[in-house]
Tab-separated table of C-alpha atoms in Angstrom:
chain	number	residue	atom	x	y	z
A	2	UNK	CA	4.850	-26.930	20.810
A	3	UNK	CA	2.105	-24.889	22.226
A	4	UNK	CA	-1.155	-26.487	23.303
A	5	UNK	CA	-3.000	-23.621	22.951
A	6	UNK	CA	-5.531	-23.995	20.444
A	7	UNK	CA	-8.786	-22.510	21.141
A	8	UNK	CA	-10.046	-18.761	20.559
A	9	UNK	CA	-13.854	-17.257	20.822
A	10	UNK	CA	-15.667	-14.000	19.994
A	11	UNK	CA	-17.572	-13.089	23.104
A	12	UNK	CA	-19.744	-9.541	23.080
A	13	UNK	CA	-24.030	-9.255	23.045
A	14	UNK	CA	-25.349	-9.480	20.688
A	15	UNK	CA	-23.384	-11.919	19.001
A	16	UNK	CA	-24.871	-14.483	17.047
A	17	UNK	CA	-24.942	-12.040	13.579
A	18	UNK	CA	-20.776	-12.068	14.032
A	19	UNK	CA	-18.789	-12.764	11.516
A	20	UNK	CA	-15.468	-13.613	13.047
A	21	UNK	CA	-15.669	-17.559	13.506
A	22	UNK	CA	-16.293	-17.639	9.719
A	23	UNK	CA	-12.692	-15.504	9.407
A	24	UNK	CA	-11.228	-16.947	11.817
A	25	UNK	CA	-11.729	-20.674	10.890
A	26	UNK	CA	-10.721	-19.797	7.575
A	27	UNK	CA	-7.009	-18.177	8.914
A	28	UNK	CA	-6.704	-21.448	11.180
A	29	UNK	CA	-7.140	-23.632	7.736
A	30	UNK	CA	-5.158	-21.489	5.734
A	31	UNK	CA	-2.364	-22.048	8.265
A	32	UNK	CA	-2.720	-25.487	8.230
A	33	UNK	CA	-4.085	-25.542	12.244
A	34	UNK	CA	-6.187	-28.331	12.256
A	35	UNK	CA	-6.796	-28.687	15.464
A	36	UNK	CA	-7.578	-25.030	16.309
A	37	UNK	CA	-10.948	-23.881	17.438
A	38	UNK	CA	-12.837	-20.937	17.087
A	39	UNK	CA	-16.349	-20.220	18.910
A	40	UNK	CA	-18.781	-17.224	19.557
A	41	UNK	CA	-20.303	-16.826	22.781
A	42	UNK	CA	-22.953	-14.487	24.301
A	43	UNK	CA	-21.148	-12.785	27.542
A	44	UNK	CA	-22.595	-9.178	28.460
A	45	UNK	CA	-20.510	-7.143	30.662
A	46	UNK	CA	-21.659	-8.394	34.224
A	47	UNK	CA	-20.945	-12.054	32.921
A	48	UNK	CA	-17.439	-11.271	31.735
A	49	UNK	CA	-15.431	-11.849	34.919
A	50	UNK	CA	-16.740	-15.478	35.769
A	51	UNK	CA	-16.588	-15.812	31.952
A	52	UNK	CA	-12.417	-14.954	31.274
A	53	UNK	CA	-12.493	-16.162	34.794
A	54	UNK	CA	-13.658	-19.892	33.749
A	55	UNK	CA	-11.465	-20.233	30.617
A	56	UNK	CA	-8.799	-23.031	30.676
A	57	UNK	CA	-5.705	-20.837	29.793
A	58	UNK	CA	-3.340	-24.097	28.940
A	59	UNK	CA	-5.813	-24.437	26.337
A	60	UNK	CA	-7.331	-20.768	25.052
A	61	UNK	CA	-5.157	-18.494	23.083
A	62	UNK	CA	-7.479	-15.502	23.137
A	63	UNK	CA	-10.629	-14.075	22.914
A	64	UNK	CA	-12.002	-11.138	20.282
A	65	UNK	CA	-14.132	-8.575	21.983
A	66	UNK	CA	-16.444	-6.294	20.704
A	67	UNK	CA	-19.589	-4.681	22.255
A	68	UNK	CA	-19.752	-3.938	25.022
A	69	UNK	CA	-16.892	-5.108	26.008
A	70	UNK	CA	-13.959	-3.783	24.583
A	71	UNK	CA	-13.399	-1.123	27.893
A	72	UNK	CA	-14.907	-3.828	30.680
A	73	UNK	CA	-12.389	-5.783	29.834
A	74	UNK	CA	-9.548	-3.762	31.216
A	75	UNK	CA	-10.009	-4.218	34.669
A	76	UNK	CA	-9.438	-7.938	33.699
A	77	UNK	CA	-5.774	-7.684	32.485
A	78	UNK	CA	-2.328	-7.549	33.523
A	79	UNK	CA	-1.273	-5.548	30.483
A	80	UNK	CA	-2.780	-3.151	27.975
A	81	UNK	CA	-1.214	-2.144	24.692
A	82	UNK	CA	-0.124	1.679	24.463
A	83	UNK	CA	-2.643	1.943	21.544
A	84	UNK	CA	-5.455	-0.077	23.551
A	85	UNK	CA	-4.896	2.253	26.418
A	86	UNK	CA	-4.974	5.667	24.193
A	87	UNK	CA	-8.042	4.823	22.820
A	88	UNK	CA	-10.053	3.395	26.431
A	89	UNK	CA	-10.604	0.122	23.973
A	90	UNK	CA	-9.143	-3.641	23.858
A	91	UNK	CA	-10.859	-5.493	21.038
A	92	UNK	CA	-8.341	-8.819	21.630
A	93	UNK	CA	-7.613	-10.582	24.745
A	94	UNK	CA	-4.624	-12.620	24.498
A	95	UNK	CA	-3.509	-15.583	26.995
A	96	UNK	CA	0.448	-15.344	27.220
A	97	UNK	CA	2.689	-18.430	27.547
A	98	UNK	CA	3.177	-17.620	31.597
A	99	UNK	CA	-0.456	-17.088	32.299
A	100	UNK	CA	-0.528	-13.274	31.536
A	101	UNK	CA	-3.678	-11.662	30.047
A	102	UNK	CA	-2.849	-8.883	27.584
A	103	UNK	CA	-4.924	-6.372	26.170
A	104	UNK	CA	-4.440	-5.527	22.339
A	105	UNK	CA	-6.626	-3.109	19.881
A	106	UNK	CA	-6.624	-4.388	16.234
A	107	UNK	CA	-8.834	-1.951	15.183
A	108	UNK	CA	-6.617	0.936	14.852
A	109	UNK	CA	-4.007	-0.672	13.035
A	110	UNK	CA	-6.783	-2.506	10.841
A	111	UNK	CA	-8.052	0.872	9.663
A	112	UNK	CA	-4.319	1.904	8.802
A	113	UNK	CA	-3.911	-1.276	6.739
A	114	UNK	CA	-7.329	-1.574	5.109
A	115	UNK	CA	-6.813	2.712	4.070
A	116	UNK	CA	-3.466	1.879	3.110
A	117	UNK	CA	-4.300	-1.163	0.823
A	118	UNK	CA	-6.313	1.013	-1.563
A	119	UNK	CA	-3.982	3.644	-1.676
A	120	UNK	CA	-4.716	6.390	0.826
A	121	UNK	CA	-1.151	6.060	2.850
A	122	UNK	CA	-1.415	9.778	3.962
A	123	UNK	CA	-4.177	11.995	5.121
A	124	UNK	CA	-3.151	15.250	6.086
A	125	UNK	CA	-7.153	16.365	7.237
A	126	UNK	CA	-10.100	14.299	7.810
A	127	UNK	CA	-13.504	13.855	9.026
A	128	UNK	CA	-15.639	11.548	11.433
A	129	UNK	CA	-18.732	10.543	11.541
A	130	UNK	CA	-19.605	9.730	15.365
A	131	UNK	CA	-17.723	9.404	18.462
A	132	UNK	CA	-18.095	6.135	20.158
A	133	UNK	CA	-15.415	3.880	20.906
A	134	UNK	CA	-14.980	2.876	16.944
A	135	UNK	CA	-14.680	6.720	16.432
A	136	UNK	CA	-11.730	6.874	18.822
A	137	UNK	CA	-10.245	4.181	16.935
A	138	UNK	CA	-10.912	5.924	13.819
A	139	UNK	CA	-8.647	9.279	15.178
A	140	UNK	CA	-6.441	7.329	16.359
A	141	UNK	CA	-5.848	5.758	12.768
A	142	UNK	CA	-6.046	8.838	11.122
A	143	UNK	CA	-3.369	9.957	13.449
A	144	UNK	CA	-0.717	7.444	12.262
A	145	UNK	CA	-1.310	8.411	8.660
A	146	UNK	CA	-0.619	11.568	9.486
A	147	UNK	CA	-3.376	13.853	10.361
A	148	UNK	CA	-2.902	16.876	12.293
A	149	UNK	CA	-6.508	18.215	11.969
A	150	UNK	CA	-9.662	16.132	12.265
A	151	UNK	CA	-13.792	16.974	12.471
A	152	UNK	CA	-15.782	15.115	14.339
A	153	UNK	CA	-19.390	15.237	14.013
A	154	UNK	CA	-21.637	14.455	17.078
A	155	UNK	CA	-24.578	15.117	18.910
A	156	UNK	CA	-23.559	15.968	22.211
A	157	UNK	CA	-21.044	18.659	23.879
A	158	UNK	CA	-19.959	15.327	26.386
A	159	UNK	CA	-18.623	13.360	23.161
A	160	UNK	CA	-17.308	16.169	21.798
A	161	UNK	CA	-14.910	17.121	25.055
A	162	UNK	CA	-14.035	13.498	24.978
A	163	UNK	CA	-12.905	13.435	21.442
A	164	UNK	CA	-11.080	16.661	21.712
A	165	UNK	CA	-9.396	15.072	24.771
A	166	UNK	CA	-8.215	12.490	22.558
A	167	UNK	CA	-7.298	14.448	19.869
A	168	UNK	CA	-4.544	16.033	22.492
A	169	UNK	CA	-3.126	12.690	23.240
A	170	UNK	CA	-2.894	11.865	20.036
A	171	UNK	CA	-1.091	15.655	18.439
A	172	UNK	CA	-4.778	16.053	16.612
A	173	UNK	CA	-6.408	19.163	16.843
A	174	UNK	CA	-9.841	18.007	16.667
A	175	UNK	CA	-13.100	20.285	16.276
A	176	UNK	CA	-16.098	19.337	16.435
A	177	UNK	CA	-19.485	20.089	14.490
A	178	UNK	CA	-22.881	19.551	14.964
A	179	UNK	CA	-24.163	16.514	13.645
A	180	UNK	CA	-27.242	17.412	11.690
A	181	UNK	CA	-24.093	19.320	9.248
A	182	UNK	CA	-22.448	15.686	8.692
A	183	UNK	CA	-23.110	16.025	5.126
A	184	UNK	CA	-20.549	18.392	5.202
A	185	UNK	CA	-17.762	15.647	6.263
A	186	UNK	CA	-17.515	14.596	2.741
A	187	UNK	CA	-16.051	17.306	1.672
A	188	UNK	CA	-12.795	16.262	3.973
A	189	UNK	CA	-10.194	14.147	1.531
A	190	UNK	CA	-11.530	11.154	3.766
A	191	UNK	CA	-14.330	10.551	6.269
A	192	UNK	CA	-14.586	7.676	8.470
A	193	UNK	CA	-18.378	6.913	9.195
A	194	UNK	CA	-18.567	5.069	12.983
A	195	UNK	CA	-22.452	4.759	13.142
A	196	UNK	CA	-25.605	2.275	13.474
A	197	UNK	CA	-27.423	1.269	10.762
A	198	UNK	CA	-29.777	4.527	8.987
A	199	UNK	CA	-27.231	6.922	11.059
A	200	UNK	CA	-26.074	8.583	7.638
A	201	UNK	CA	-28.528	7.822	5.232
A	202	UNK	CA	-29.997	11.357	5.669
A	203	UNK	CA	-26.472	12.532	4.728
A	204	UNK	CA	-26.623	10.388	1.416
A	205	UNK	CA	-29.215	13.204	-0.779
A	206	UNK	CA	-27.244	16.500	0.524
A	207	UNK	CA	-23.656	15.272	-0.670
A	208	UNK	CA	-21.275	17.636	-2.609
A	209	UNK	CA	-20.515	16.641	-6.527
A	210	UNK	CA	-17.522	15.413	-5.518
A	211	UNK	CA	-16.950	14.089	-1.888
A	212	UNK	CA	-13.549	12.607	-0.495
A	213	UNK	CA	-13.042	9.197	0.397
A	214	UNK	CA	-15.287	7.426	2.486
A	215	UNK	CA	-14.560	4.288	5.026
A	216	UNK	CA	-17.898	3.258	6.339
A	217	UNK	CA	-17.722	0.540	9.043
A	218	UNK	CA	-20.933	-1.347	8.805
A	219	UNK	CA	-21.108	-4.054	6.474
A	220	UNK	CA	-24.605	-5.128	6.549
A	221	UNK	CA	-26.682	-4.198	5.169
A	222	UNK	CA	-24.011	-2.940	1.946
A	223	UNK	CA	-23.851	-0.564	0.334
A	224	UNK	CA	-25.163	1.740	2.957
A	225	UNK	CA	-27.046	4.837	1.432
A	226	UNK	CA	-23.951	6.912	2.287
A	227	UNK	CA	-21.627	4.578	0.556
A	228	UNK	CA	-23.751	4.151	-2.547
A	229	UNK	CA	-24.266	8.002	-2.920
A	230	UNK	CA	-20.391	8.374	-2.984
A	231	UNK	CA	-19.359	5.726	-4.967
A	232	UNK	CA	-21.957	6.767	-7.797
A	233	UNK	CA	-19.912	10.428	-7.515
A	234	UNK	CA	-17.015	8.613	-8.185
A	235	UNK	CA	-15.546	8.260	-4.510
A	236	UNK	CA	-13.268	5.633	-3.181
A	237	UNK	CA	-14.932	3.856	-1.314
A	238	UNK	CA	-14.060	1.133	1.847
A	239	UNK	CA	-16.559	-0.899	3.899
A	240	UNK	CA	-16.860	-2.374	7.230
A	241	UNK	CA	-15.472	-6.150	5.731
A	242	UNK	CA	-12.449	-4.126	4.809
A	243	UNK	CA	-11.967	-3.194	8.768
A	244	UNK	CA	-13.105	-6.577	9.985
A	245	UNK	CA	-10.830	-8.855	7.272
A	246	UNK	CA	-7.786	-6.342	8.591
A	247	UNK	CA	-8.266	-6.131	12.131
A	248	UNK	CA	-9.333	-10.109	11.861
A	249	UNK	CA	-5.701	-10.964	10.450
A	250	UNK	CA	-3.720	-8.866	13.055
A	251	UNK	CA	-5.901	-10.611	16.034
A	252	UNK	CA	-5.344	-14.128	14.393
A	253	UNK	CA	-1.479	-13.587	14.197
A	254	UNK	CA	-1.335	-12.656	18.222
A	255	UNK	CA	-3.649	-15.978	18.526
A	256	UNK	CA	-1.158	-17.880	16.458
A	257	UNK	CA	2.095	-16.197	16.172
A	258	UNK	CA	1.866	-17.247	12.774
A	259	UNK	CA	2.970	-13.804	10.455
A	260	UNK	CA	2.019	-12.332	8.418
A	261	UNK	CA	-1.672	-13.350	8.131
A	262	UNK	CA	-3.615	-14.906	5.654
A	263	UNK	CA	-5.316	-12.041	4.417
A	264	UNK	CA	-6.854	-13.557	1.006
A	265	UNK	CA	-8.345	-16.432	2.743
A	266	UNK	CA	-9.987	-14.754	5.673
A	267	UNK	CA	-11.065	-11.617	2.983
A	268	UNK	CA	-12.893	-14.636	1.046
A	269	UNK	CA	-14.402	-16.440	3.602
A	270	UNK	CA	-15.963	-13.121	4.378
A	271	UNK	CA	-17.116	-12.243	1.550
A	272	UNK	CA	-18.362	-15.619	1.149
A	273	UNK	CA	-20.418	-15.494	4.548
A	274	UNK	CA	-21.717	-11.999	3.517
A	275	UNK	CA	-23.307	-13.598	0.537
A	276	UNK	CA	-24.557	-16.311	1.946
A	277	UNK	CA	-26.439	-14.257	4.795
């Protein structure tokens, strides 16, 4: 019987997370009473002494998210292959022997949440940004299959490092100039990876009929973007659907419990959405 029963978000900002409220809900779905799940403000200088201070008999693992998920690395004894494709470890786990592993839930999230509503196979896409959720993002779109990708950014340095990437992964990636990101839509399925107001320019010069969008934020919701697309008839996926997915595959390394209680944590989101 493991005593390992404690987990935390850690990033900055944090306090507007909503992983304790999916988390705690997995833990009682499972039936883990005495599990714990915290948040905690740790930028990256304060990371080290943070991991550093951590009773490992007792902590599981920590979720990571900005800015983080690459200062992290130096930190571990092992990195996922996907983690170390995409520079980006969003789950720290404590093993039974005292190793720390690096693991990316993100990628896999976007396959499941994409997959869930249908879209199992995109053989060309688009992406909106290209930060570390945008490598994610190609990285997903690789494993469902696509061999070309656009990325939209703003600056020649993000666009080399996407297209660098896109030749680990077997994408060819090209890139276009942001102020054209209207223009993604018209892809079978664009992945937006942006702050808040990013796209909402984007939102009045759509095409009558754009592809499939999967914007990450999910406050405030619908963004302009998403609400333009869905009145045109779109499908349409939101960040909840990434965090409820990537929430359930981080919970399972946590627990080993499998498969994850998706309905539960997907609820408790919603239900923390709603109440603000």
């Amino acid at each position: 019987m493991t005593s390992k029963h404690r987990a935390a978000v850690l990033g900055s900002p944090i306090a507007h997370s909503l992983s304790p409220a999916l988390h705690r809900a997995a833990f009682a779905a499972l039936g883990l009473d005495g599990w714990r799940y915290d948040r905690f403000e740790v930028d990256e200088a304060g990371l080290p002494g943070f991991v550093a201070g951590l009773d490992e008999a007792e902590w599981a693992g920590c979720s990571l998210t900005m800015p983080l998920k690459r200062a992290v690395i130096p930190l571990l004894d092992e990195v996922s292959g996907t983690a170390r494709t995409v520079d980006a470890v969003n789950t720290l786990v404590f093993t039974a022997d005292g190793r720390r592993e690096g693991h990316n839930t993100d990628v896999p999230g976007l396959v499941n949440a994409l997959r869930e509503r249908g879209i199992t196979e995109v053989p060309a896409a688009a992406v909106l940004g290209a930060g570390a959720t945008a490598s994610s993002a190609l990285a997903a779109l690789a494993r469902l299959g696509a061999r070309e990708v656009t990325v939209y950014v703003r600056t020649p340095e993000r666009a080399r490092e996407m297209a660098a990437l896109g030749e680990r992964l077997g994408v060819a990636v090209r890139t276009a100039d942001w102020e054209r990101g209207a223009d993604a839509l018209a892809h079978p399925l664009t992945v937006a990876t942006t702050p808040v107001g990013a796209t909402d320019a984007f939102a009045a010069r759509l095409t009558a009929g754009p592809g499939a969008l999967f914007d990450v934020l999910y406050h405030p919701w619908p963004t302009a973007l998403a609400a333009a697309c869905a009145d045109r008839g779109a499908t349409v996926l939101g960040g909840l659907d990434l965090l409820v997915h990537q929430a359930v595959l981080q919970n399972e390394l946590f627990t080993g419990h499998t498969p994850g209680p998706l309905a539960a944590v997907r609820a408790a989101g919603e239900a923390a959405l709603a109440a603000g």
